[in-house]
Short mmCIF file of C-alpha atoms and ligand atoms in Angstrom, two decimals:
data_model
loop_
_atom_site.label_atom_id
_atom_site.label_comp_id
_atom_site.label_asym_id
_atom_site.label_seq_id
_atom_site.Cartn_x
_atom_site.Cartn_y
_atom_site.Cartn_z
CA UNK A 6 -29.67 3.44 -55.47
CA UNK A 7 -30.13 3.61 -51.54
CA UNK A 8 -30.98 0.11 -49.74
CA UNK A 9 -31.66 -0.22 -46.37
CA UNK A 10 -30.51 -3.48 -44.55
CA UNK A 11 -32.91 -3.87 -41.91
CA UNK A 12 -29.50 -4.97 -38.76
CA UNK A 13 -27.37 -2.87 -37.07
CA UNK A 14 -24.95 -5.82 -36.22
CA UNK A 15 -21.67 -4.38 -38.32
CA UNK A 16 -20.52 -8.08 -39.24
CA UNK A 17 -23.30 -8.54 -41.63
CA UNK A 18 -23.34 -5.27 -42.21
CA UNK A 19 -19.42 -5.15 -43.68
CA UNK A 20 -20.37 -8.15 -45.63
CA UNK A 21 -23.22 -7.32 -47.82
CA UNK A 22 -21.37 -4.41 -48.36
CA UNK A 23 -18.42 -5.92 -49.72
CA UNK A 24 -20.37 -9.11 -52.29
CA UNK A 25 -23.17 -5.80 -53.28
CA UNK A 26 -20.14 -3.75 -54.05
CA UNK A 27 -19.94 0.30 -55.07
CA UNK A 28 -22.99 0.74 -57.53
CA UNK A 29 -25.47 0.47 -54.20
CA UNK A 30 -24.98 2.44 -51.23
CA UNK A 31 -26.08 0.13 -47.97
CA UNK A 32 -27.62 1.83 -44.85
CA UNK A 33 -28.16 0.35 -41.48
CA UNK A 34 -31.34 1.19 -39.25
CA UNK A 35 -29.36 3.52 -36.97
CA UNK A 36 -28.73 5.64 -40.14
CA UNK A 37 -32.26 6.12 -40.47
CA UNK A 38 -32.53 6.56 -36.97
CA UNK A 39 -34.56 3.43 -36.54
CA UNK A 40 -34.22 2.23 -32.79
CA UNK A 41 -36.95 -0.55 -32.47
CA UNK A 42 -36.66 -3.57 -31.48
CA UNK A 43 -38.51 -5.13 -34.76
CA UNK A 44 -40.82 -8.51 -33.71
CA UNK A 45 -39.90 -11.42 -35.41
CA UNK A 46 -43.06 -13.35 -35.00
CA UNK A 47 -43.22 -15.60 -37.84
CA UNK A 48 -42.85 -19.17 -37.58
CA UNK A 49 -41.02 -19.30 -40.85
CA UNK A 50 -37.92 -17.92 -42.31
CA UNK A 51 -39.80 -16.18 -45.01
CA UNK A 52 -41.82 -14.69 -42.99
CA UNK A 53 -39.63 -12.82 -40.25
CA UNK A 54 -38.24 -11.92 -43.20
CA UNK A 55 -40.70 -10.48 -44.48
CA UNK A 56 -42.29 -8.88 -41.37
CA UNK A 57 -38.85 -6.87 -40.31
CA UNK A 58 -38.48 -5.42 -44.31
CA UNK A 59 -42.86 -4.25 -44.55
CA UNK A 60 -41.85 -2.56 -41.10
CA UNK A 61 -39.56 -1.04 -42.20
CA UNK A 62 -40.32 -0.07 -45.41
CA UNK A 63 -44.02 0.86 -44.27
CA UNK A 64 -42.65 3.12 -41.37
CA UNK A 65 -39.78 4.80 -43.16
CA UNK A 66 -40.94 4.65 -46.53
CA UNK A 67 -37.06 3.70 -47.35
CA UNK A 68 -36.32 0.52 -50.33
CA UNK A 69 -34.75 -2.16 -48.12
CA UNK A 70 -34.00 -6.02 -47.53
CA UNK A 71 -33.95 -7.68 -44.24
CA UNK A 72 -32.74 -11.30 -43.63
CA UNK A 73 -33.44 -14.14 -41.03
CA UNK A 74 -31.25 -17.95 -40.59
CA UNK A 75 -31.84 -20.66 -39.68
CA UNK A 76 -30.65 -24.26 -39.23
CA UNK A 77 -32.56 -26.60 -40.46
CA UNK A 78 -32.09 -31.27 -39.49
CA UNK A 79 -33.64 -33.50 -41.43
CA UNK A 80 -34.21 -35.92 -39.30
CA UNK A 81 -36.18 -32.85 -36.38
CA UNK A 82 -38.17 -31.71 -39.39
CA UNK A 83 -36.57 -28.46 -40.13
CA UNK A 84 -35.60 -27.58 -36.20
CA UNK A 85 -34.73 -25.73 -34.43
CA UNK A 86 -34.66 -23.50 -38.11
CA UNK A 87 -36.97 -20.52 -37.39
CA UNK A 88 -36.18 -21.25 -34.01
CA UNK A 89 -32.36 -21.49 -34.03
CA UNK A 90 -31.31 -18.50 -31.62
CA UNK A 91 -33.69 -19.57 -28.77
CA UNK A 92 -33.21 -22.69 -29.09
CA UNK A 93 -33.25 -23.36 -25.32
CA UNK A 94 -34.70 -20.86 -23.98
CA UNK A 95 -34.60 -17.26 -24.30
CA UNK A 96 -31.41 -16.53 -23.40
CA UNK A 97 -29.54 -16.60 -26.90
CA UNK A 98 -26.77 -19.10 -25.38
CA UNK A 99 -24.80 -20.72 -27.86
CA UNK A 100 -23.63 -23.07 -25.71
CA UNK A 101 -27.13 -24.90 -24.42
CA UNK A 102 -28.02 -24.65 -28.44
CA UNK A 103 -25.75 -27.01 -29.12
CA UNK A 104 -25.81 -28.67 -26.44
CA UNK A 105 -30.12 -29.47 -27.38
CA UNK A 106 -29.13 -29.80 -30.88
CA UNK A 107 -26.56 -32.72 -30.30
CA UNK A 108 -28.88 -34.02 -27.51
CA UNK A 109 -31.71 -34.32 -29.55
CA UNK A 110 -30.04 -35.93 -32.15
CA UNK A 111 -28.01 -38.89 -30.10
CA UNK A 112 -28.10 -42.32 -31.45
CA UNK A 113 -29.83 -40.90 -34.58
CA UNK A 114 -27.38 -42.38 -37.60
CA UNK A 115 -28.86 -39.60 -40.66
CA UNK A 116 -27.21 -35.90 -39.00
CA UNK A 117 -28.01 -34.14 -42.67
CA UNK A 118 -28.05 -30.85 -41.98
CA UNK A 119 -28.48 -27.12 -44.13
CA UNK A 120 -27.88 -23.55 -42.81
CA UNK A 121 -30.34 -21.50 -44.47
CA UNK A 122 -30.81 -17.65 -45.40
CA UNK A 123 -33.88 -15.14 -46.47
CA UNK A 124 -33.53 -12.29 -47.62
CA UNK A 125 -36.93 -10.62 -48.49
CA UNK A 126 -36.40 -7.01 -50.62
CA UNK A 127 -38.96 -4.75 -51.27
CA UNK A 128 -38.50 -1.72 -54.44
CA UNK A 129 -40.96 0.27 -54.71
CA UNK A 130 -43.43 -1.77 -53.09
CA UNK A 131 -42.37 -4.74 -54.79
CA UNK A 132 -41.28 -7.95 -52.87
CA UNK A 133 -38.91 -10.45 -53.84
CA UNK A 134 -37.38 -13.68 -51.50
CA UNK A 135 -33.91 -14.46 -52.17
CA UNK A 136 -32.68 -18.54 -51.10
CA UNK A 137 -29.25 -19.48 -49.67
CA UNK A 138 -28.81 -22.70 -48.74
CA UNK A 139 -25.60 -24.79 -47.65
CA UNK A 140 -25.84 -28.16 -46.87
CA UNK A 141 -24.14 -30.40 -44.33
CA UNK A 142 -23.93 -32.20 -41.74
CA UNK A 143 -24.00 -32.24 -37.66
CA UNK A 144 -20.31 -33.68 -36.01
CA UNK A 145 -21.04 -35.86 -33.20
CA UNK A 146 -19.27 -33.20 -30.47
CA UNK A 147 -17.76 -30.06 -30.50
CA UNK A 148 -14.89 -28.57 -32.97
CA UNK A 149 -12.60 -25.54 -33.49
CA UNK A 150 -13.63 -21.87 -31.74
CA UNK A 151 -13.79 -19.69 -34.19
CA UNK A 152 -17.42 -18.59 -35.57
CA UNK A 153 -20.42 -17.83 -33.64
CA UNK A 154 -23.66 -19.88 -33.07
CA UNK A 155 -23.75 -23.45 -34.39
CA UNK A 156 -20.36 -23.14 -36.82
CA UNK A 157 -18.41 -26.10 -33.94
CA UNK A 158 -21.37 -28.43 -34.79
CA UNK A 159 -21.30 -28.00 -38.54
CA UNK A 160 -19.35 -29.33 -41.41
CA UNK A 161 -20.49 -28.25 -44.95
CA UNK A 162 -20.56 -30.43 -47.97
CA UNK A 163 -17.13 -31.31 -49.32
CA UNK A 164 -15.11 -30.68 -46.65
CA UNK A 165 -13.97 -32.00 -42.93
CA UNK A 166 -13.45 -29.45 -41.19
CA UNK A 167 -16.58 -27.49 -39.40
CA UNK A 168 -17.24 -23.58 -39.68
CA UNK A 169 -15.53 -23.16 -36.39
CA UNK A 170 -11.92 -24.42 -37.37
CA UNK A 171 -12.18 -22.75 -40.78
CA UNK A 172 -10.51 -18.98 -41.31
CA UNK A 173 -13.56 -16.96 -41.94
CA UNK A 174 -12.68 -16.31 -45.49
CA UNK A 175 -13.17 -19.88 -46.92
CA UNK A 176 -16.57 -19.97 -44.48
CA UNK A 177 -17.97 -16.59 -45.70
CA UNK A 178 -17.25 -18.15 -49.31
CA UNK A 179 -19.81 -20.87 -49.09
CA UNK A 180 -22.36 -19.14 -46.34
CA UNK A 181 -25.54 -19.32 -46.26
CA UNK A 182 -25.60 -15.63 -45.63
CA UNK A 183 -22.84 -15.19 -48.53
CA UNK A 184 -25.12 -16.53 -50.98
CA UNK A 185 -28.15 -15.95 -50.00
CA UNK A 186 -26.42 -12.24 -50.54
CA UNK A 187 -25.13 -12.90 -54.01
CA UNK A 188 -28.60 -13.67 -55.57
CA UNK A 189 -29.74 -10.35 -54.18
CA UNK A 190 -26.26 -8.30 -55.41
CA UNK A 191 -27.01 -9.84 -59.33
CA UNK A 192 -30.80 -9.61 -59.10
CA UNK A 193 -29.82 -5.85 -58.21
CA UNK A 194 -27.25 -5.00 -61.15
CA UNK A 195 -30.67 -6.62 -63.38
CA UNK A 196 -32.99 -3.90 -62.60
P1 IMP B 216 -30.02 -14.51 -37.29
O1 IMP B 216 -31.10 -14.47 -38.20
O2 IMP B 216 -28.66 -14.26 -38.77
O3 IMP B 216 -29.58 -13.75 -36.11
O4 IMP B 216 -29.57 -15.96 -37.45
C1 IMP B 216 -30.23 -15.99 -36.34
C2 IMP B 216 -29.88 -17.85 -35.79
O5 IMP B 216 -29.41 -18.61 -36.27
C3 IMP B 216 -28.45 -17.16 -34.33
O6 IMP B 216 -28.41 -16.64 -33.42
C4 IMP B 216 -27.05 -18.59 -34.81
O7 IMP B 216 -27.88 -19.17 -34.00
C5 IMP B 216 -27.57 -19.35 -36.22
N1 IMP B 216 -26.89 -18.65 -37.04
C6 IMP B 216 -27.30 -17.85 -37.99
N2 IMP B 216 -25.65 -17.67 -38.92
C7 IMP B 216 -25.18 -19.02 -38.29
C8 IMP B 216 -23.55 -19.26 -38.82
O8 IMP B 216 -23.23 -18.73 -39.55
N3 IMP B 216 -22.85 -19.79 -37.97
C9 IMP B 216 -23.67 -20.68 -37.02
N4 IMP B 216 -24.76 -20.30 -36.63
C10 IMP B 216 -25.65 -19.64 -37.21
#
């Protein structure tokens, strides 16, 4: 089976190919000559993942899936959520995003949060959603310098290190993206 993953991000492609294995060929947007910037205009993660998957399915007529991820903080009613990449503005500046989040949590005792990845799959017109969640807490200040995005200020449940202090293998074995992709992989094995 062939499936298009609506991304050109090499790290995401590699991670997904490693998890799904050789039974399914995962193609990128570049592989189907799709160079458009697909709009992400929904106000939920599910909505954005579906917009991207439907766009590819309808325009290119191929079975496909798309993902969207956000960091959801309890006392901020789930913010930054779907706006995680542009929380501090359209610059997609991780440092500014983390600063804004830490500022908004100043003086708050409840620092519970979760990363959530939604994958929307479309096979022969049938849509299916998968959710991968990793719960944790937001630190008071940045810790560690590997990873990307909000990694330096997120400590997953059951660990004392932030995502940015862990080696990438450990992070990738418990991450929201891993968990969503694993569900996709299990589903694909059954059909
Ligand atoms: P995307 O949907 O994968 O592009 O993720 C949206 C945004 O969520 C990214 O720009 C990051 O700010 C944040 N994010 C997603 N995954 C991670 C992660 O594993 N660690 C830290 N931040 C992440």
